[in-house]
Amino acid sequence: MITAFKEHIRQKSLLDENFSYLFACSGGIDSMVLGDLLLKSNIQFEVAHVNFGLRSHESDEDEEFVKKWAEKNQLHLHTHHADAMAVAEEKKISIQMAAREIRYAWFEKLNTERKLSGIILAHQEDDQLETIFLNLLRGTGMEGIQGMADRKGLLIRPLLPFSRAEIENHAKEKGISWREDSSNLKTDYKRNKLRLEALPALYEVASDARKNILGSFVRLKDSARAFNHLFENWKKDQIRVDGDYQFLPFHAIQNTPGAVSLVFHWLKPFGFNSDQAEGIVDACSNPQAGKIFETGAYQASIDREEVILSPKHQNFDPIEINRDDIGLTIEEDRYELIKMDTGSRMDTLRENAMLDFEKLDFPLEIRSWELGDRFIPLGMKNSKKISDFLIDLKVSLAEKSKVKVLISNGKIAWVIGYRIADWAKCDASTRKIYYIKHLS
């Protein structure tokens, strides 16, 4: 096994004798065999062990075992005691997930502090199979099928090509001692249930099932790389980015093979799931303008000819304007509030407003427009819903969500940045003008 191990780390350029690493060691059989292989390959490393105290005295015995092994081999040992249960309760996650977060955060911190070249983990081939099947059960898609990488960032997994059987044989042949984790025999964890029951049953169905499954995943991994290349080109050609907004035209989806996968790959980093991706493709193929798909922080809006991805806007707290105020800030826009006599040249720029001061009832209020809001736009006789008014102006959904209105005594005086209300205009009877000037 040592020959195969050395050849593997050489071919994959995983480890280098000229650098030093952090080896995460639990004391289990995988860790102890990997430790033996690292020593025999002349790889320099320090050892890190986490004690969560979840198995009472067993956890302490694991720590003592690793400590003695490190001392025997003159290795620098780092130990860390942590309360995974408390973190799990605080974050409302499983103990296993909490323990993983704690471990990896500490490993990365140590790696940085000690100026080491990466974190060596003892995941092996059976772990890889279990991870892939767990990902399939979770519905993680193409990325999940690819499983764990030999190297990803700081994480290095040099044991991935070796099976549990090979590792056990090596341990017995070389007289390597290890600690048994009694929790590995419990079937109340999904991974253990897979390891102890589901996968062995699957292997019984066909003697070459393991080999065929691994081979299939290797080919799927290669297919995933091809898809990623296709996706990056599609994204570069079709998606327009403007600040926090992204725009995807319908024609990039309609009649495009694999459209759902492309859209899902685009939106997944923003928290969207595959069902939403399918819904978005359907909404583009059978245009449903105005439909919105949401995650916690983002929304994908179906506009007239494109999908608009944008951050959700935070709730806008109404702003009050008093009679004597001279300035105003609405989010990132600043305005000057000027009271002026008639006879001044009228400003017709849509980002500014000139209103009849005496028709206004202070304090004024600025708020987001709401469904059902109506006003009579300047120059018109009949009232119009603001939603229809914005549609007529072909205001995009992304911009529509940011529109604010100026309110005087319950009536809309100005759809800010678009048009004032006819009732608030200056006319022949106006004696004083209220000028709201946008400062660029």
XYZ file of N, CA and C in Angstrom, residues 18 29 52 56 59 95 111 123 184 212 225 228 230-231 245 287 307 320 327 354 373 385 397 400 403 430 436:
81
model
N 9.025 18.930 0.894
C 9.652 20.213 1.232
C 8.734 21.142 2.020
N -8.927 4.010 12.751
C -8.070 3.219 11.867
C -7.616 3.996 10.631
N -14.434 16.282 21.700
C -15.746 16.875 21.945
C -16.388 16.347 23.229
N -17.835 10.578 26.668
C -17.311 10.546 28.039
C -15.849 10.103 28.081
N -13.752 9.454 24.782
C -13.172 10.608 24.095
C -11.823 10.972 24.696
N -25.634 17.729 15.850
C -24.356 17.673 16.566
C -23.225 17.365 15.589
N -3.672 26.057 10.863
C -2.880 26.037 9.631
C -2.289 27.416 9.344
N -10.136 10.863 4.883
C -11.277 10.282 4.171
C -10.784 9.271 3.142
N -19.809 4.680 15.828
C -19.863 4.237 14.428
C -20.763 3.019 14.240
N -18.525 -0.949 -10.245
C -19.329 -0.280 -11.269
C -19.824 1.088 -10.806
N -17.537 18.120 -15.407
C -16.529 19.093 -15.838
C -16.893 19.669 -17.210
N -19.742 22.084 -16.708
C -19.276 23.338 -16.108
C -18.650 24.252 -17.155
N -19.398 24.248 -20.381
C -20.531 24.734 -21.171
C -21.259 25.848 -20.434
N -21.482 25.649 -19.133
C -22.206 26.634 -18.331
C -21.468 27.968 -18.283
N -27.451 43.543 -9.787
C -28.494 42.939 -10.614
C -27.887 42.085 -11.726
N -44.546 32.981 -21.089
C -44.328 34.243 -20.371
C -45.382 34.591 -19.329
N -35.281 37.509 -17.230
C -35.323 37.183 -15.803
C -34.373 38.149 -15.111
N -40.612 61.286 7.148
C -41.494 62.442 7.340
C -40.754 63.717 6.950
N -33.463 69.673 3.529
C -32.784 68.587 2.821
C -33.456 67.255 3.087
N -41.653 70.204 -8.946
C -42.053 71.564 -8.573
C -43.545 71.508 -8.271
N -52.404 51.637 -4.858
C -52.151 53.081 -4.894
C -52.603 53.655 -6.236
N -53.883 53.472 -11.582
C -53.111 52.692 -10.614
C -51.631 52.900 -10.889
N -39.141 45.338 -13.499
C -39.503 44.879 -12.153
C -38.447 45.261 -11.140
N -38.995 48.854 -10.487
C -40.330 49.071 -9.929
C -40.345 48.855 -8.415
N -39.422 52.022 -6.347
C -40.142 53.286 -6.511
C -40.774 53.745 -5.191
N -50.864 79.758 -8.352
C -49.774 79.407 -7.435
C -49.026 80.661 -6.985
N -38.387 70.339 -5.118
C -37.607 69.203 -4.606
C -36.580 68.861 -5.678
